[in-house]
CSV table of C-alpha atoms in Angstrom, one decimal:
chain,number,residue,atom,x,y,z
M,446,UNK,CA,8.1,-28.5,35.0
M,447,UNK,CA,5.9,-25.7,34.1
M,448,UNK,CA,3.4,-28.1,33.0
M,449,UNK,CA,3.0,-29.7,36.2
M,450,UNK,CA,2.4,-27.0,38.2
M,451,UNK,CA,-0.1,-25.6,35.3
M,452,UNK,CA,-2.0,-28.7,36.4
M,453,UNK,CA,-1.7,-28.6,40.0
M,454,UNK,CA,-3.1,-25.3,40.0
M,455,UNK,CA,-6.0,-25.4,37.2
M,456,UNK,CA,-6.8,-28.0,40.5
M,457,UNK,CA,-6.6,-25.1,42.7
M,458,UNK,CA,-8.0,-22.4,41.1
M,459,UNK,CA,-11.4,-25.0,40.4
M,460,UNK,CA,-11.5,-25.1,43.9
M,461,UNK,CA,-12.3,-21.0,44.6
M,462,UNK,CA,-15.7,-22.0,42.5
M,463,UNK,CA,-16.5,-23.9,45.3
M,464,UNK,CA,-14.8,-22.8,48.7
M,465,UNK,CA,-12.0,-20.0,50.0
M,466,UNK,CA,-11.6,-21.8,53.4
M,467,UNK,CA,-8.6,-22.8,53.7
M,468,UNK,CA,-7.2,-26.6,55.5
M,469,UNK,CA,-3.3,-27.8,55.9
M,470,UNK,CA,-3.5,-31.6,54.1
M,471,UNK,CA,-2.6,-34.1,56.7
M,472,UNK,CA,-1.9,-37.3,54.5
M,473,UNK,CA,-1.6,-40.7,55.7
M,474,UNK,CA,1.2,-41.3,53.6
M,475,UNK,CA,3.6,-39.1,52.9
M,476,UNK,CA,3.8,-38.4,49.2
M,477,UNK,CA,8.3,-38.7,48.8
M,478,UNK,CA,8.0,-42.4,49.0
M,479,UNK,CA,5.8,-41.9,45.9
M,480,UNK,CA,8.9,-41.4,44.0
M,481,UNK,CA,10.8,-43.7,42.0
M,482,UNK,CA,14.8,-44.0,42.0
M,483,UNK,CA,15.4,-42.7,38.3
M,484,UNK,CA,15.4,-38.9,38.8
M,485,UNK,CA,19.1,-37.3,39.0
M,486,UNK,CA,17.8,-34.3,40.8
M,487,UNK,CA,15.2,-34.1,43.5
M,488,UNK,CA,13.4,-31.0,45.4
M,489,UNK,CA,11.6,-30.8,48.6
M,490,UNK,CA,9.3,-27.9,48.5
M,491,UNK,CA,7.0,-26.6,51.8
M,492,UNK,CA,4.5,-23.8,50.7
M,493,UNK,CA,5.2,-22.3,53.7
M,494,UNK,CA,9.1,-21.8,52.3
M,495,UNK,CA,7.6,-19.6,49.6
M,496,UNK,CA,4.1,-19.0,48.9
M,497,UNK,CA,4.8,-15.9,47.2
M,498,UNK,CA,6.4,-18.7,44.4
M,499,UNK,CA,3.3,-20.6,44.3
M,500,UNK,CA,0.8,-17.8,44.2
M,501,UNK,CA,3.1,-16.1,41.2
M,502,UNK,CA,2.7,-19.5,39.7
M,503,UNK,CA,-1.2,-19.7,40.0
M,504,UNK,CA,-1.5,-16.1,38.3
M,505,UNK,CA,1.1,-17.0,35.8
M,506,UNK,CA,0.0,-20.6,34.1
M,507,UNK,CA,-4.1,-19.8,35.0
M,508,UNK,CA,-5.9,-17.0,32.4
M,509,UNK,CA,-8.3,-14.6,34.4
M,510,UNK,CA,-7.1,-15.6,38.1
M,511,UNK,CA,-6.8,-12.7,40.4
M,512,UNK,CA,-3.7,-12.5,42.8
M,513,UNK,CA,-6.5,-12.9,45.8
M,514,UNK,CA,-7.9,-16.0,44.9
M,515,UNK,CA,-4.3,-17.4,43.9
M,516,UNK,CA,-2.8,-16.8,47.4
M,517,UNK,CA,-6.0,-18.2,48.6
M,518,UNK,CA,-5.4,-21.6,47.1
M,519,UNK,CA,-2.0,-21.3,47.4
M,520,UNK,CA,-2.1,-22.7,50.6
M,521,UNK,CA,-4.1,-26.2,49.9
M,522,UNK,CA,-0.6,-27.5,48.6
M,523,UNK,CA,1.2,-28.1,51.9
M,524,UNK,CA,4.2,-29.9,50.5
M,525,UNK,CA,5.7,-30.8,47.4
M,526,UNK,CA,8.3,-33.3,45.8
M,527,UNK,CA,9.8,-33.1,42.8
M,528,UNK,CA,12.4,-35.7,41.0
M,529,UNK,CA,14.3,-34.1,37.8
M,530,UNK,CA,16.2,-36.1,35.3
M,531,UNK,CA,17.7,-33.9,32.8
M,532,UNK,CA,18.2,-35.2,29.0
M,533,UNK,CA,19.8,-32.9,26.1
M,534,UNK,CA,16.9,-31.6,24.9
M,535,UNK,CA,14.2,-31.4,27.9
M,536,UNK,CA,13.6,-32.2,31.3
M,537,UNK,CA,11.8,-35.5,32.8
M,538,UNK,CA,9.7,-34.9,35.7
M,539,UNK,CA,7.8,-36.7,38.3
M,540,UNK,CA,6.1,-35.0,41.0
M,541,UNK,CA,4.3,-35.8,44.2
M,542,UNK,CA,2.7,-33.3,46.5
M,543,UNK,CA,0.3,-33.4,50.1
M,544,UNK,CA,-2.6,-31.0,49.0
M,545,UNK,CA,-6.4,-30.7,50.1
M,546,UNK,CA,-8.6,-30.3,46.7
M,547,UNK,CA,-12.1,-31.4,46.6
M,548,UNK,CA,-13.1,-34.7,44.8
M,549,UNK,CA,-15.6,-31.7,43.0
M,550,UNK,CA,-13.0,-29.4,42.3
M,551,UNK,CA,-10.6,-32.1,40.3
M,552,UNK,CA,-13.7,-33.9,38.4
M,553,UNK,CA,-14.6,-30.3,36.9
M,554,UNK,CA,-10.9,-29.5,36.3
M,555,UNK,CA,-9.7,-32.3,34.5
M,556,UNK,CA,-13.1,-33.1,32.3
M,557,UNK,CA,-13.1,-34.1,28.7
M,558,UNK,CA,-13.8,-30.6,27.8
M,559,UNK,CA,-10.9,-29.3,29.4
M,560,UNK,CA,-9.0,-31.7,27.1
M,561,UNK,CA,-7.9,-34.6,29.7
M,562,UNK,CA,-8.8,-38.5,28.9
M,563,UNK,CA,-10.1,-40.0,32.5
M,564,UNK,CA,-8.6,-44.2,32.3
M,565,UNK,CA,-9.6,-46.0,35.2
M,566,UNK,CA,-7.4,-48.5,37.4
M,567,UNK,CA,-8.2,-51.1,39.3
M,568,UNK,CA,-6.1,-52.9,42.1
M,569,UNK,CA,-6.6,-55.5,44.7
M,570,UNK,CA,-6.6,-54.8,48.4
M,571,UNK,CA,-5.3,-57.7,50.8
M,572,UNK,CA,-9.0,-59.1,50.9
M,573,UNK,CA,-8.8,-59.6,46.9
M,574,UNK,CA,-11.6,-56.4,46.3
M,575,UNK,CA,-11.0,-53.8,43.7
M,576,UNK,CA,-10.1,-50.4,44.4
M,577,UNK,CA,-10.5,-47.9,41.5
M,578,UNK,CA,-8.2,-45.1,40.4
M,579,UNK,CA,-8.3,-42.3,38.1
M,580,UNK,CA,-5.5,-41.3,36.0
M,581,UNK,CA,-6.0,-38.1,34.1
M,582,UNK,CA,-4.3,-37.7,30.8
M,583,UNK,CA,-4.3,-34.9,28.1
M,584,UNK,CA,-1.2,-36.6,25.9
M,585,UNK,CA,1.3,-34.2,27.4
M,586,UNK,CA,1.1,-35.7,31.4
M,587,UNK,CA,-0.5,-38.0,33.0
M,588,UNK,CA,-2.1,-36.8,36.6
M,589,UNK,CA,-4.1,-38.8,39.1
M,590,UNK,CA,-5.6,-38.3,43.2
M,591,UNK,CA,-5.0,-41.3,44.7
M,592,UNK,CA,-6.4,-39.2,47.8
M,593,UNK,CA,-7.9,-36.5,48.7
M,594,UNK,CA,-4.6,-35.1,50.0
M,595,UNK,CA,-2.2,-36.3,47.5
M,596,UNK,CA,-1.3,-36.0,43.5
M,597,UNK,CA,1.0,-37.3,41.2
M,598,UNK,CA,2.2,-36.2,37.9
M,599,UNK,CA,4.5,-36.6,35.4
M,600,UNK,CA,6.9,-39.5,34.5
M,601,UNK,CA,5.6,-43.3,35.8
M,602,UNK,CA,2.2,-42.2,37.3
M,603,UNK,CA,0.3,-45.8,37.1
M,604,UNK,CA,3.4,-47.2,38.9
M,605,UNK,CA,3.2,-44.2,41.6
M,606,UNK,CA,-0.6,-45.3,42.4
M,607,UNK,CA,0.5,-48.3,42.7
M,608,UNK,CA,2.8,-47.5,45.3
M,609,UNK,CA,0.1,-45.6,46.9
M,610,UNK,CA,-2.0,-48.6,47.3
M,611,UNK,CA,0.5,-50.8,48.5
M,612,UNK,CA,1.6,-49.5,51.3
M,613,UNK,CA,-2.1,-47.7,52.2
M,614,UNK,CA,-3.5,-51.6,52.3
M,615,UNK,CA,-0.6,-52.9,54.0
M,616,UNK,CA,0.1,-55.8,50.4
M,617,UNK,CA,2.9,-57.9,51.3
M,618,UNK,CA,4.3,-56.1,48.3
M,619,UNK,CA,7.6,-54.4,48.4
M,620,UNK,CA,6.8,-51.5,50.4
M,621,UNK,CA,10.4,-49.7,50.9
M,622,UNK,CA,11.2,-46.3,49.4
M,623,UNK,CA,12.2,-46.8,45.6
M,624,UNK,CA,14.5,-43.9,46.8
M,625,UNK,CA,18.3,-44.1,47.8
M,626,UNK,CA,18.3,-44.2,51.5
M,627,UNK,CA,20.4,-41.0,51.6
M,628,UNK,CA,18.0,-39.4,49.2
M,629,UNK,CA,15.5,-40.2,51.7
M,630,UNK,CA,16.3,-39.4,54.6
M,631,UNK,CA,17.8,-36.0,53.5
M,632,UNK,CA,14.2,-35.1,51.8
M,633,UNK,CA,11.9,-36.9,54.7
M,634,UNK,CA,10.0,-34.7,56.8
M,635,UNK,CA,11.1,-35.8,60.7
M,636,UNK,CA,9.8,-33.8,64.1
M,637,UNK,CA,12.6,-30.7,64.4
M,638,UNK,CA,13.2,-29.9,60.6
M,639,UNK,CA,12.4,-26.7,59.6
M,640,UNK,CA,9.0,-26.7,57.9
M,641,UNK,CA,10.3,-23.7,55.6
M,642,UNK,CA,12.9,-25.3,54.6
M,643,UNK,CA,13.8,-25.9,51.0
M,644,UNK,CA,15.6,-29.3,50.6
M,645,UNK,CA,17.2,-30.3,47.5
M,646,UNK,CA,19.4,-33.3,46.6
M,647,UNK,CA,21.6,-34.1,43.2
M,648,UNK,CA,22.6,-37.8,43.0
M,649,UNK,CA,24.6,-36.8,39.9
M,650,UNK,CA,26.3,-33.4,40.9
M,651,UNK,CA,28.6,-32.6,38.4
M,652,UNK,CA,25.9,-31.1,35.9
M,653,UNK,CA,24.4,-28.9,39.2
M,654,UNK,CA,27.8,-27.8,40.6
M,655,UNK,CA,28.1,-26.0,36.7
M,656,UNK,CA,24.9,-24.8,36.1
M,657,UNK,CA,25.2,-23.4,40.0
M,658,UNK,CA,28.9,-22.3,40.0
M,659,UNK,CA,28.6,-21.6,35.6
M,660,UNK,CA,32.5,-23.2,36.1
M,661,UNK,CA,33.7,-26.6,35.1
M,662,UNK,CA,34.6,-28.0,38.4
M,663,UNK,CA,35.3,-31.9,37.8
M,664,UNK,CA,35.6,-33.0,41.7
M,665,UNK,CA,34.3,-36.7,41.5
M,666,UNK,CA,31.5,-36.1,43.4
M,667,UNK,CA,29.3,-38.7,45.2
M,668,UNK,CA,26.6,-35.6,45.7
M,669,UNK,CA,25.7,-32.6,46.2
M,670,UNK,CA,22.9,-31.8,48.8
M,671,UNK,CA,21.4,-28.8,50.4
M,672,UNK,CA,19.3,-26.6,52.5
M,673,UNK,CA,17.5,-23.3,51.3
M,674,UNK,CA,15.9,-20.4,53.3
M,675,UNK,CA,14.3,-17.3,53.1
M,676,UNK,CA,16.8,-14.8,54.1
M,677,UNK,CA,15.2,-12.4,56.8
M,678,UNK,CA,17.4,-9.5,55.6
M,679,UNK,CA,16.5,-9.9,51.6
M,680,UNK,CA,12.9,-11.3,50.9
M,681,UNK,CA,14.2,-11.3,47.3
M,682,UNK,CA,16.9,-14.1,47.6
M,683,UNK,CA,17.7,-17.1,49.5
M,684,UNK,CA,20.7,-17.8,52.3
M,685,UNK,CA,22.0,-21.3,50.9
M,686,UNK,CA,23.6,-24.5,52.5
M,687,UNK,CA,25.6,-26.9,50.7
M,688,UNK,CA,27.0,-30.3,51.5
M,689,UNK,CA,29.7,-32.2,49.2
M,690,UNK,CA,30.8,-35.6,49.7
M,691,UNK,CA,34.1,-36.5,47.6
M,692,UNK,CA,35.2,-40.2,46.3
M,693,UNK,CA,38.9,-38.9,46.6
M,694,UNK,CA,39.5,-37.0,49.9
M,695,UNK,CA,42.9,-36.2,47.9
M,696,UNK,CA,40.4,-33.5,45.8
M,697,UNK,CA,39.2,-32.2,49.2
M,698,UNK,CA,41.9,-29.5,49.5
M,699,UNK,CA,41.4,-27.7,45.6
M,700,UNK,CA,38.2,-28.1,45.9
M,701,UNK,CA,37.6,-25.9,48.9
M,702,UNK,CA,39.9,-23.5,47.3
M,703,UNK,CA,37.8,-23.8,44.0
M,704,UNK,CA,34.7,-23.2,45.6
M,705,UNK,CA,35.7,-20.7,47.9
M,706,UNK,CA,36.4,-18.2,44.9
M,707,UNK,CA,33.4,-19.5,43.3
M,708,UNK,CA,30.6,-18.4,45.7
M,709,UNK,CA,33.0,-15.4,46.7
M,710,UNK,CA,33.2,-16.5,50.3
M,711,UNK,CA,35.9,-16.6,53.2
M,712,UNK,CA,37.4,-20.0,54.8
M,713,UNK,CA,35.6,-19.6,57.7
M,714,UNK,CA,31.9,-20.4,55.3
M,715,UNK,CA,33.9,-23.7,54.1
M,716,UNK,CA,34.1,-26.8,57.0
M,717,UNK,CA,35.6,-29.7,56.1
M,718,UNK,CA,33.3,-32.0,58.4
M,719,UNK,CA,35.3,-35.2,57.5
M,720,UNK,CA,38.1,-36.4,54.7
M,721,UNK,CA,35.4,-36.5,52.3
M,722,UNK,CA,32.9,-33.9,53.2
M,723,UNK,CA,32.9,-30.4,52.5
M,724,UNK,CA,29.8,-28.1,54.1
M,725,UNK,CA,29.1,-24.5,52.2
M,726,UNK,CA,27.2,-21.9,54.6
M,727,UNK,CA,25.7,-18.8,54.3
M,728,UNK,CA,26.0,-18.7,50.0
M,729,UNK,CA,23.2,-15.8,48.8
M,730,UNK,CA,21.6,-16.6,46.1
M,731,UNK,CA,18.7,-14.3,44.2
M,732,UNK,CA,15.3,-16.2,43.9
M,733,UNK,CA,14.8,-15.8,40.2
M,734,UNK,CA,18.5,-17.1,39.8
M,735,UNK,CA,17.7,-20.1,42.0
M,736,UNK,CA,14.4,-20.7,39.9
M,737,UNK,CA,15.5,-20.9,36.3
M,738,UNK,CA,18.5,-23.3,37.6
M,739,UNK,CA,15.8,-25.8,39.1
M,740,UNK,CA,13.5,-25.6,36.6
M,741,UNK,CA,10.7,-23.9,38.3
């Protein structure tokens, strides 16, 4: 994961050689339906939720960069998406995010001097012309700016441009999210969602529960999802919402009980919402905790 930020932000800090003014992206498309449907864990992630993260980030994967110029170009990544599948050994990722970088600022970062191999694409738009591509590789990850205002990285990158184009030239393609439609629509950005909202969503739960709860808690889970936010009283940790669904509502019972005790709450922070589905509010967790469990 590290290594994808390290590349978003050798973007970025190109771009104070060339400019400090500073421009929310506004893509066409919005960079989830990018994804693909293999990740186990994914991650919605609005600058705006934690610049602080992103700037620490910039100063700590970039040689030389000073923390003005990394809060500066902090904020050309507006949003960010990130799909996790975990293996024994290391982490898959494949990342999407809405940024503004100059075409400028990504030729000089990624050159062949800096170590990245440029392989062109080309596809065909619905009148049968060739559009080119650029995917940057260095033999660790693959990168490439379909737009302006959106990069990909990580795992499947060709196939995520090719998404891109798709639905940006309207091919009579399949054009759906490659997503889970609750996966979706938990993660999409709608009109009335918090914009500093961190969004998170674990399709296979039972590996998450224990890394979040450190307990074996077997609950036959059909997911976990949540809701992060600054916590106005404690800039230095988060005030967490979590949502269970169940395959057995017979669990529903232990399993409020279990996690309860776990996050050290009282019954009134556990609602049943239905047989099946168990909401957790008001959980506190501490930012660097939260970080080194997703990776970041």
């Amino acid at each position: 994961m590290r290594g994808v930020f390290a590349c978003i932000l050798l973007v970025s800090a190109s771009f104070v050689l060339f400019s400090c003014r500073s421009v929310q992206a506004q893509p066409e498309l919005d960079p989830l339906d990018l994804l693909d449907g293999s990740s186990s864990f994914y991650l919605r992630i609005p600058a705006a939720a934690d610049y602080s993260l992103i700037s620490k980030l910039l100063q700590k994967n970039i040689d030389g960069l000073s923390e003005k110029n990394a809060e500066k170009v902090s904020e050309r990544i507006d949003t960010v998406y990130v799909g996790l599948a975990r293996h024994r050994k290391s982490t898959e990722y494949q990342l999407s995010a809405s940024c503004d970088f100059p075409k400028a600022a990504i030729s000089a970062a990624f050159s062949k001097k800096n170590g990245w191999n440029a392989e062109p694409i080309f596809l065909p738009d619905a009148d049968g012309k060739k559009v080119g591509y650029t995917i940057y590789d260095n033999s660790a990850v693959q990168v490439s700016f379909p737009s302006s205002d959106i990069v990909c990285a990580g795992r499947a990158v060709p196939l995520m441009v090719e998404q891109f184009h798709d639905r940006v030239n309207s091919l009579p393609l399949e054009t759906d999210s490659p997503l889970l439609p609750d996966v979706h629509s938990w993660l999409e950005y709608e009109d009335g969602l918090k914009n500093e909202e961190i969004r998170f969503f674990a399709a296979k739960p039972q590996s998450f529960l224990t890394m979040l709860t450190g307990a074996q808690l077997n609950f036959q889970l059909v997911y976990v999802r949540g809701i992060m936010e600054n916590d106005p009283l404690n800039d230095r940790q988060f005030r967490m919402q979590l949502e269970f669904e169940f395959r057995d509502k017979r669990l529903v019972p232990a399993a409020r009980g279990a996690l309860t005790v776990a996050f050290g709450l009282t019954d009134s922070g556990v609602l049943r919402e239905t047989e099946t589905h168990l909401t957790i509010r008001n959980i506190k967790i501490n930012k660097n905790q939260l970080y080194g469990i997703l990776v970041l």
